[in-house]
Amino acid sequence: MKRLKLILSALLLLTLLLSACTPEGNVTPETVVTDPATEAPTEAPVPKTVMKVMSFNVWGGNSSNQTTADGSNKRVDARVSVRSKKLNVMLDAEAIDIAGLQEVKDEWKTWMRNEMDERYAFVGRSTQETGEGGYVIYRKDKYTVKDSGAFWLVEGAPTTPQKHPDSNFDRMCTWVIFQVTATGEYFLFLDTHLDTVDSVRAGQATVLVGQIPILQAKVKESYGTESCPVILVGDMNSEIDTEPYNIMSKVLCDTRTYSKGSTVARDFSTSPWFWYCKTEADYKKDGHYIDYIFVSKGITVKNHKMIQTATNLCPYGSYISDHNAMISEIELP
Amino acid sequence: MKILSFNLYGINRQTVTRSKPERPVDATSAHRGTLLRKLLVGEKIDIAGFQEMQPHWRNWIRDNLSDLYGTISAEFGDHKDANTMIYRKECFEALDFGSFYLVPGAPGIPAKNPESHFARVCLWVVLKELATEKHFLFLATHLDTVESVKSEQARVVVDSVEPLREAVKTKYRVDDCQLILVGDMNSQPDAEQYPILTERLRDCRLASTGHTEDGVTSTSPGFTYCESEADYVRNGHIIDYVFVTEGIEVKEYTMIHAATNLCPYGEYISDHNAVIAELELP
């Protein structure tokens, strides 16, 4: 009996080894890797660079028991560990290339270091006072960071932490010079968060737009490029047609209005706090539109949209932040 | 690494929930697949074994997951159903694969116990973890629903464990080859198949050193509408498993209630829940 068992297991071993070498037709390998290079026509024109950029104030809070703001008194588990998982899902599903995040506090930094989707890398820095960061996350297989830095939103735009005496915080702007890996193109990406104090925002916006030509010149000089497209994203704490908005929209194009495809109506709130909705009809519409994506002239805006991440109806899981996520699909000149 | 066992339910049409027949469910693979991708990304799944992989499901996976995952399938001998596994291409290399049928002798060509509904199959894949160069085996199967044949099928799977491990050690000249077996075993922990399956393997639910699931929440509740988590089906109907060999550390064992409207990745991905084990190779 023992011998028979031995023979049987030897036979089984032999069968498995043989099948290892010659898989039968009943096994379907569907992973045959095809080299995209061999599929592309040999002399295809170089396509323009299309990318999906996002502006997202991710909320720096980390509460497990946050109350919604709509009077329904629903409770939200708003710990970063819970919300960041959903952000990974959104990044993937929306195929985001580059995102400027605001209110990136310690828990979010831990997420970026350890739990963010592996296809993304991050660059940025935090303010001195709040520890909140303007961080830019990007697809590391598609873009290379050539240089990055920050300036503070005070006159003279210093590179060390500074604060306007009337501003709540030492507000800053993160800038990143990117190169598109596939085409070699350069562009400038800025991520900022203006203050909540009314009297200082116009000054902060002026500093911001004043720095853009200086950074563009830096790109042209350092990399020998003729032009330098600019993308500026952020929570501007300023509604449409207010003074800070007008300062920015005079030199850059608001992707909401320049979109050639679909766009977002201006009466939506981009920052509704945690908002419970029975249906989409309950989305907050009070015109509190404060999160933006601006681009320089020459960049084509294919479409602009908002994901209702501050609601229970967010398709990537309820309540990723107290703000909604703004997404523009753009094409470099 | 995070391992998922998930019976994805083979249908591709509209249906209704079991608990509330008036509640419609879009059970097309096109719709459920979008939710599946969210779950895979959200839970950072490295390797998954899927059951009830009808051709429409395999096509969906090929068309929509190939940027992240490699895919290998083994079809049943007499049915379009298949066992499919996916692995994260960035982290693993599939060195070899094959299949055997769940009848004594574990033949590599379709064979069936006359009493079994289908010619059930077990897929095996030899994987290498790229970061550590460690070799291990991943097996995915789906036992029959007919009571009289399940023990025999479980025996065939379990008896293949050691010969397969030895074969890999010999072929790749490695000292160790741990093994992971996932699947819908159609057998609860008190069924006669369970002691057979756990003869050489450990049930991750019990072996977990961190968070784990209770022994009563059903892994296969059917599409169920729940007002709250209190409505999860808790009748001990546990039939989906992740089993591992002795050397593997089980850090966590969780279940995503994918068969309910409360699934965090969208309502009703399948009529089964998704069971997930976080493992570390020795």
XYZ file of C-alpha atoms in Angstrom:
615
model
C 0.000 0.000 0.000
C 2.819 2.330 1.006
C 4.586 1.510 -2.228
C 1.470 2.149 -4.264
C 1.095 5.563 -2.604
C 4.722 6.314 -3.408
C 4.214 5.386 -7.064
C 1.028 7.460 -7.229
C 2.676 10.571 -5.807
C 5.646 10.098 -8.122
C 3.199 9.928 -11.053
C 1.426 13.083 -9.847
C 4.727 14.880 -9.491
C 5.697 13.822 -13.016
C 2.329 14.995 -14.414
C 2.682 18.369 -12.722
C 6.252 18.819 -13.862
C 5.287 17.919 -17.411
C 2.297 20.247 -17.397
C 4.599 22.929 -16.028
C 6.663 22.629 -19.166
C 3.811 22.241 -21.642
C 0.644 23.946 -20.484
C -2.453 22.350 -21.927
C -4.886 24.161 -24.176
C -7.389 24.407 -21.354
C -5.192 26.971 -19.645
C -5.546 30.370 -21.201
C -2.667 32.738 -20.659
C -4.205 36.148 -21.056
C -1.247 38.111 -19.908
C 0.819 37.908 -22.998
C 2.634 41.189 -22.846
C 2.612 43.183 -26.020
C 5.198 45.832 -26.540
C 3.306 49.072 -27.309
C 6.261 50.219 -29.400
C 5.682 47.412 -31.887
C 1.992 48.269 -32.187
C 2.458 51.950 -32.976
C 2.708 52.984 -36.599
C 6.306 53.691 -37.455
C 5.961 57.285 -38.567
C 3.048 58.546 -36.509
C 3.057 62.269 -35.738
C 3.903 63.058 -32.124
C 0.571 63.456 -30.349
C 0.027 66.467 -28.124
C 0.352 65.937 -24.399
C -3.041 65.536 -22.791
C -3.184 65.386 -19.018
C -5.740 65.319 -16.241
C -4.959 67.756 -13.456
C -6.762 68.074 -10.170
C -7.076 70.657 -7.442
C -8.130 69.160 -4.158
C -8.266 70.559 -0.656
C -8.111 67.244 1.221
C -9.009 68.711 4.651
C -6.322 68.518 7.280
C -8.648 67.255 10.017
C -8.538 63.692 11.278
C -11.750 63.186 13.205
C -13.560 59.870 13.427
C -16.843 61.514 14.350
C -17.438 64.603 12.247
C -20.915 66.081 11.976
C -22.327 66.955 8.572
C -23.179 70.581 7.910
C -26.595 70.132 6.323
C -28.638 69.836 9.491
C -29.140 66.087 9.090
C -26.675 65.547 11.940
C -25.144 62.546 10.212
C -21.782 61.395 11.470
C -18.750 60.965 9.249
C -15.673 58.858 9.913
C -13.273 61.463 8.555
C -9.991 59.947 9.676
C -7.304 60.383 7.058
C -6.686 56.611 7.078
C -10.281 56.114 5.906
C -10.430 59.038 3.455
C -7.042 58.441 1.855
C -8.031 54.940 0.748
C -10.855 56.518 -1.234
C -8.520 59.105 -2.704
C -6.374 56.266 -4.084
C -9.486 54.870 -5.757
C -10.395 58.270 -7.222
C -6.873 58.894 -8.540
C -7.042 55.590 -10.375
C -10.606 55.838 -11.654
C -10.246 59.446 -12.817
C -6.780 58.698 -14.252
C -5.307 61.779 -12.592
C -1.865 62.750 -13.868
C -1.005 65.595 -11.511
C -2.841 66.918 -8.478
C -2.218 69.913 -6.281
C -3.370 69.122 -2.753
C -4.021 71.604 0.034
C -4.181 71.144 3.816
C -1.735 68.249 3.670
C -1.046 67.698 7.352
C 1.023 64.971 9.015
C -1.473 62.133 8.516
C -1.690 62.946 4.805
C 2.092 63.089 4.559
C 2.244 59.625 6.108
C -0.229 58.473 3.466
C 1.876 59.973 0.670
C 4.964 58.249 1.996
C 3.478 54.834 2.738
C 0.027 54.216 1.319
C -0.403 56.362 -1.780
C -0.897 54.433 -5.030
C 2.620 53.322 -6.027
C 2.326 54.919 -9.459
C 2.441 58.374 -7.872
C 5.222 60.360 -6.239
C 4.994 63.648 -4.346
C 6.812 66.932 -4.071
C 6.101 70.016 -1.972
C 6.542 71.559 1.421
C 4.638 72.745 4.448
C 4.112 76.148 5.966
C 5.863 76.924 9.198
C 2.841 77.826 11.287
C 0.140 75.321 10.464
C 2.261 72.442 9.201
C -0.197 72.321 6.314
C 1.387 71.550 3.024
C 0.917 72.440 -0.569
C 1.921 69.100 -2.041
C 1.848 68.042 -5.654
C 1.385 64.379 -6.479
C 2.125 63.117 -9.971
C 2.395 59.984 -12.081
C 6.077 59.177 -11.792
C 6.062 57.047 -14.951
C 4.864 59.996 -17.056
C 6.477 63.102 -15.554
C 9.845 64.040 -14.121
C 10.358 66.771 -11.554
C 13.224 68.954 -12.788
C 13.091 71.503 -9.989
C 10.745 72.619 -7.236
C 10.457 75.149 -4.463
C 8.126 77.480 -2.641
C 7.573 81.162 -2.074
C 5.509 82.906 0.571
C 2.561 85.104 -0.309
C 3.929 88.398 0.956
C 5.296 91.314 -0.981
C 8.748 90.567 -2.350
C 7.786 86.849 -2.259
C 10.565 85.556 -0.043
C 11.654 81.963 -0.035
C 11.667 81.740 3.757
C 8.461 81.536 5.811
C 6.826 84.959 6.107
C 3.382 86.139 7.022
C 1.378 89.239 6.251
C 0.492 90.710 9.678
C -3.239 90.502 8.924
C -3.159 87.004 7.424
C -4.290 84.087 9.590
C -1.383 81.966 8.455
C 1.924 82.185 6.619
C 0.429 81.292 3.247
C 2.687 79.952 0.525
C 2.784 78.567 -2.981
C 4.543 75.388 -4.063
C 6.008 75.424 -7.576
C 7.238 72.477 -9.612
C 8.974 72.400 -12.984
C 7.866 69.226 -14.735
C 9.145 67.537 -17.833
C 6.856 65.239 -19.793
C 8.833 61.995 -20.037
C 7.408 60.977 -23.425
C 7.888 64.286 -25.261
C 10.509 66.210 -23.301
C 8.188 69.239 -22.905
C 8.531 71.441 -19.823
C 5.777 73.130 -17.869
C 5.302 74.882 -14.563
C 2.806 73.675 -11.958
C 1.821 75.818 -8.965
C -0.265 74.843 -5.962
C -1.488 77.347 -3.396
C -4.000 78.128 -0.688
C -4.926 81.760 -0.080
C -5.926 83.004 3.349
C -9.452 83.251 4.709
C -8.999 86.883 5.780
C -10.631 89.072 3.112
C -8.258 92.014 3.327
C -5.091 90.070 2.480
C -6.168 87.877 -0.393
C -5.877 90.414 -3.203
C -2.322 91.122 -2.090
C -1.566 87.398 -1.970
C -3.010 86.918 -5.468
C -0.869 89.808 -6.747
C 2.277 88.221 -5.307
C 1.289 84.916 -6.866
C 0.792 86.189 -10.402
C 3.908 88.354 -10.067
C 6.058 85.267 -9.486
C 4.820 83.402 -12.552
C 6.868 85.286 -15.239
C 9.959 85.030 -13.025
C 9.558 81.252 -12.773
C 8.774 81.002 -16.502
C 11.991 82.886 -17.270
C 13.861 80.473 -15.012
C 12.497 77.511 -16.994
C 13.379 79.106 -20.349
C 16.875 79.940 -19.215
C 17.626 76.662 -17.434
C 16.250 74.325 -20.073
C 16.514 76.392 -23.257
C 12.804 76.227 -24.031
C 10.968 78.878 -26.037
C 7.850 78.859 -23.915
C 6.703 77.571 -20.556
C 3.038 76.630 -20.088
C 1.701 77.260 -16.593
C -0.880 75.438 -14.500
C -1.971 77.007 -11.225
C -4.326 75.143 -8.898
C -5.588 75.842 -5.446
C -8.121 76.743 -2.859
C -8.259 80.502 -3.403
C -10.860 81.173 -0.684
C -12.216 83.642 -3.260
C -15.416 83.373 -5.197
C -15.789 84.066 -8.905
C -15.500 87.766 -9.879
C -14.040 88.841 -6.545
C -10.859 90.940 -6.609
C -8.355 88.103 -6.010
C -10.109 86.030 -8.685
C -9.958 88.880 -11.173
C -6.246 89.386 -10.508
C -5.570 85.759 -11.355
C -7.994 85.466 -14.263
C -6.468 88.521 -15.915
C -3.226 86.631 -16.559
C -4.429 83.029 -16.568
C -7.513 81.231 -17.895
C -10.008 79.689 -15.476
C -10.540 76.174 -16.872
C -14.183 76.368 -15.780
C -14.927 79.096 -18.319
C -12.348 78.090 -20.962
C -13.476 74.455 -21.190
C -14.290 73.422 -24.751
C -16.272 70.444 -23.464
C -18.330 69.984 -20.343
C -17.852 72.273 -17.368
C -19.181 73.098 -13.909
C -21.969 75.623 -13.265
C -20.831 78.577 -11.181
C -23.611 78.243 -8.644
C -22.180 75.015 -7.207
C -20.229 75.137 -3.991
C -16.773 73.592 -4.320
C -16.462 73.642 -0.555
C -19.750 72.520 1.004
C -18.248 71.025 4.192
C -19.411 67.432 4.845
C -22.730 67.469 3.072
C -25.414 64.789 3.190
C -27.556 64.449 0.052
C -30.581 62.252 -0.546
C -30.116 62.769 -4.282
C -27.976 64.889 -6.592
C -30.626 67.585 -6.349
C -29.308 68.213 -2.837
C -25.789 69.139 -3.948
C -24.933 72.441 -2.346
C -25.590 75.344 -4.678
C -24.753 78.576 -2.922
C -22.135 79.831 -5.342
C -19.361 79.178 -2.853
C -16.994 78.390 -5.693
C -13.435 78.797 -4.368
C -11.306 75.929 -5.789
C -9.791 76.518 -9.186
C -7.548 75.333 -11.946
C -5.993 78.139 -14.006
C -3.879 77.628 -17.124
C -1.793 79.888 -19.312
C -3.001 80.885 -22.770
C -2.186 78.270 -25.390
C -3.219 75.357 -23.208
C -6.445 73.803 -24.488
C -9.037 72.884 -21.868
C -10.860 69.798 -23.106
C -13.236 69.559 -20.158
C -13.656 70.560 -16.547
C -15.567 68.764 -13.829
C -16.190 68.460 -10.140
C -16.373 65.229 -8.136
C -18.711 65.607 -5.175
C -16.125 64.294 -2.728
C -17.581 66.297 0.176
C -20.841 64.348 0.010
C -22.138 60.871 0.735
C -22.826 60.498 -3.005
C -19.161 60.598 -4.030
C -18.693 57.664 -6.436
C -15.399 56.753 -4.783
C -16.769 56.439 -1.279
C -18.515 59.026 0.849
C -16.801 62.125 2.231
C -13.195 62.119 1.043
C -12.879 65.756 2.155
C -14.928 68.804 3.130
C -14.142 70.193 -0.358
C -15.051 68.781 -3.733
C -12.322 67.779 -6.175
C -11.878 69.883 -9.327
C -10.537 68.100 -12.414
C -9.567 69.529 -15.798
C -8.434 67.634 -18.838
C -5.976 69.847 -20.659
C -3.722 69.698 -23.708
C -0.328 71.379 -23.772
C 0.282 73.800 -26.692
C 1.243 41.163 0.156
C -2.524 41.378 0.007
C -4.394 38.374 -1.318
C -8.030 38.351 -2.373
C -10.394 35.448 -2.862
C -13.529 36.517 -4.651
C -16.313 34.615 -6.358
C -17.430 37.245 -8.855
C -20.744 35.595 -9.844
C -20.892 34.590 -13.471
C -24.072 36.369 -14.569
C -24.032 39.378 -16.877
C -27.486 40.961 -16.632
C -29.917 42.832 -14.406
C -31.121 41.015 -11.327
C -32.667 41.762 -7.928
C -31.554 41.457 -4.319
C -32.468 38.369 -2.403
C -33.747 40.309 0.591
C -35.758 42.895 -1.358
C -36.931 41.528 -4.697
C -38.081 44.997 -5.748
C -34.535 46.361 -5.555
C -32.834 46.081 -8.941
C -29.143 45.238 -9.264
C -27.067 45.962 -12.337
C -25.109 42.728 -12.384
C -23.436 43.197 -15.746
C -19.693 42.663 -15.675
C -19.251 46.102 -17.282
C -20.837 47.749 -14.243
C -19.560 45.401 -11.554
C -16.093 45.434 -13.104
C -15.774 49.185 -12.558
C -16.519 48.597 -8.885
C -14.131 45.653 -8.779
C -11.308 47.861 -10.012
C -12.084 50.344 -7.235
C -11.873 47.548 -4.694
C -8.587 46.253 -6.110
C -7.034 49.719 -6.032
C -8.597 50.774 -2.726
C -7.527 47.614 -0.925
C -4.167 47.537 -2.748
C -4.663 43.926 -3.776
C -1.495 42.226 -5.017
C -2.875 38.867 -6.083
C -6.468 37.727 -6.486
C -8.144 34.443 -7.304
C -11.576 34.793 -8.903
C -14.269 32.184 -9.400
C -17.204 31.951 -11.849
C -15.101 33.610 -14.497
C -17.358 33.341 -17.495
C -15.901 34.594 -20.800
C -17.501 38.052 -20.396
C -15.680 38.469 -17.080
C -12.356 37.318 -18.525
C -12.765 39.731 -21.418
C -13.554 42.569 -19.033
C -10.471 41.825 -16.951
C -8.258 41.611 -20.023
C -9.555 44.949 -21.318
C -9.643 46.871 -18.049
C -6.999 45.588 -15.654
C -4.030 44.844 -17.873
C -2.298 48.138 -17.034
C -1.897 46.891 -13.463
C -2.329 43.146 -13.449
C -1.266 40.091 -15.353
C -3.999 37.445 -15.775
C -3.977 33.661 -15.991
C -7.061 31.464 -16.304
C -7.911 27.781 -16.272
C -11.201 26.748 -17.847
C -13.401 23.999 -16.528
C -13.270 20.834 -18.605
C -16.878 20.903 -19.720
C -18.097 24.441 -19.137
C -17.133 27.987 -20.071
C -16.601 28.792 -16.409
C -13.007 29.280 -15.274
C -10.771 30.011 -12.322
C -8.787 33.165 -12.948
C -5.951 34.751 -11.046
C -4.477 38.208 -11.417
C -1.162 39.456 -10.067
C 0.344 42.921 -9.855
C 2.854 43.043 -12.694
C 5.025 45.615 -10.978
C 5.659 43.356 -7.982
C 5.508 39.793 -9.283
C 6.577 37.672 -12.192
C 4.592 34.607 -13.206
C 7.232 31.982 -13.974
C 4.980 29.090 -14.790
C 1.397 27.938 -14.586
C -0.823 24.959 -15.199
C -3.931 23.243 -13.992
C -5.244 19.915 -12.837
C -8.753 18.525 -12.606
C -10.384 17.629 -9.338
C -10.487 13.866 -9.729
C -8.064 11.344 -8.168
C -4.687 11.394 -9.841
C -5.073 15.143 -10.539
C -4.962 14.784 -14.313
C -3.855 17.660 -16.482
C -6.559 16.904 -19.043
C -10.288 17.437 -18.423
C -11.775 14.754 -16.194
C -14.839 14.644 -13.983
C -16.401 12.566 -11.292
C -19.735 11.522 -12.868
C -21.616 12.972 -9.876
C -19.985 16.402 -10.015
C -21.924 19.125 -11.756
C -18.882 20.286 -13.656
C -15.350 19.170 -14.478
C -13.849 21.323 -11.730
C -10.303 22.530 -12.061
C -7.542 23.993 -9.909
C -5.200 26.609 -11.366
C -1.630 26.809 -10.090
C 0.854 29.558 -10.787
C 4.500 29.829 -9.771
C 5.225 33.425 -8.815
C 8.377 35.283 -7.960
C 8.175 38.318 -5.695
C 10.435 40.758 -7.539
C 11.614 42.706 -4.492
C 12.779 39.608 -2.603
C 13.177 37.068 -5.440
C 11.192 34.615 -3.308
C 9.332 31.897 -5.198
C 5.890 30.750 -4.125
C 2.821 28.988 -5.464
C -0.650 30.430 -5.848
C -3.579 28.054 -6.327
C -7.155 29.003 -7.115
C -10.079 26.637 -7.216
C -13.825 26.251 -6.887
C -15.215 23.013 -5.482
C -18.519 21.629 -6.677
C -21.850 22.120 -4.936
C -22.687 18.405 -4.932
C -22.090 17.135 -1.412
C -20.858 13.664 -2.321
C -17.940 14.803 -4.481
C -16.555 17.741 -2.504
C -14.394 15.704 -0.138
C -12.785 13.880 -3.017
C -12.133 17.206 -4.761
C -10.689 18.757 -1.592
C -8.435 15.715 -1.194
C -7.100 16.106 -4.734
C -6.270 19.762 -4.140
C -4.584 19.149 -0.800
C -2.616 16.139 -2.042
C -1.178 18.252 -4.838
C 0.296 20.777 -2.412
C 3.509 18.969 -1.490
C 4.292 17.528 -4.951
C 3.827 21.000 -6.448
C 6.070 22.634 -3.852
C 8.721 19.974 -4.406
C 8.479 20.402 -8.165
C 9.053 24.131 -7.874
C 12.005 23.680 -5.504
C 13.588 21.238 -7.931
C 12.901 23.179 -11.094
C 14.001 26.587 -9.771
C 16.630 25.273 -7.332
C 15.155 27.171 -4.396
C 15.180 26.057 -0.766
C 11.645 27.058 0.002
C 8.336 27.409 -1.801
C 5.385 28.521 0.281
C 1.879 28.062 -1.079
C -1.360 30.063 -1.035
C -4.676 28.443 -1.927
C -7.778 30.563 -2.452
C -11.249 29.744 -3.548
C -14.898 29.133 -3.070
C -14.840 25.713 -1.423
C -18.639 25.395 -1.090
C -17.800 23.948 2.333
C -18.365 25.544 5.703
C -15.918 25.230 8.600
C -18.006 22.410 10.104
C -18.225 20.450 6.840
C -16.235 17.244 6.331
C -14.115 18.912 3.634
C -12.721 21.518 6.001
C -10.461 19.152 8.014
C -9.140 17.837 4.709
C -8.326 21.340 3.462
C -6.671 22.279 6.750
C -4.604 19.081 6.933
C -1.617 20.762 5.319
C -2.768 24.375 5.176
C -3.858 27.017 7.644
C -7.105 28.975 7.355
C -6.050 32.660 7.338
C -9.137 33.650 9.317
C -7.829 31.633 12.252
C -4.112 32.160 11.634
C -4.320 35.966 11.535
C -2.214 37.666 14.176
C -3.902 41.044 13.623
C -7.487 41.936 12.762
C -9.649 39.024 11.744
C -13.274 38.221 10.947
C -15.677 36.428 13.239
C -16.745 32.900 12.443
C -20.369 33.750 11.772
C -20.538 36.439 9.080
C -21.429 34.816 5.782
C -18.943 35.100 2.935
C -21.691 34.269 0.466
C -24.900 36.016 1.473
C -26.354 36.635 -1.999
C -27.227 40.212 -2.980
C -28.437 41.585 0.331
C -29.920 44.966 1.126
C -28.826 46.196 4.560
C -30.101 49.232 6.464
C -26.941 49.076 8.542
C -24.069 46.716 9.288
C -26.344 45.023 11.806
C -28.123 43.465 8.825
C -25.077 41.582 7.533
C -25.969 37.926 7.140
C -24.544 36.114 10.145
C -25.484 32.486 9.653
C -21.987 31.031 9.561
C -22.159 30.427 5.826
C -18.398 30.749 5.367
C -17.323 29.057 2.159
C -14.672 31.380 0.661
C -11.174 30.988 1.998
C -7.529 31.901 1.855
C -5.328 29.024 3.020
C -1.554 29.189 3.461
C 1.320 26.886 4.278
C 2.963 26.948 7.684
C 5.766 29.433 7.011
C 3.569 32.324 5.863
C 2.689 34.979 8.422
C -0.933 36.128 8.320
C -0.989 39.736 9.438
C -4.654 40.520 8.856
C -7.822 38.927 7.549
C -10.707 41.128 6.439
C -13.913 40.916 4.488
C -15.377 43.581 2.222
C -19.155 43.281 2.152
C -19.256 43.362 -1.620
C -22.580 41.510 -1.785
C -24.402 44.365 -0.060
C -25.459 47.937 -0.757
C -23.044 49.008 2.003
C -19.942 47.959 0.065
C -17.598 50.980 0.191
C -16.685 50.554 -3.474
C -20.266 50.629 -4.729
C -23.315 48.467 -4.292
C -23.294 44.763 -5.113
C -20.065 43.777 -6.797
C -21.027 40.108 -6.465
C -23.314 37.735 -4.595
C -20.251 36.782 -2.512
C -18.203 38.994 -0.251
C -14.512 39.595 -0.918
C -12.135 37.982 1.574
C -8.692 39.496 1.924
C -5.588 38.272 3.733
C -2.455 40.297 4.280
C 0.482 37.916 4.180
C 4.227 37.933 4.530
C 6.472 35.273 3.081
C 9.134 33.861 5.414
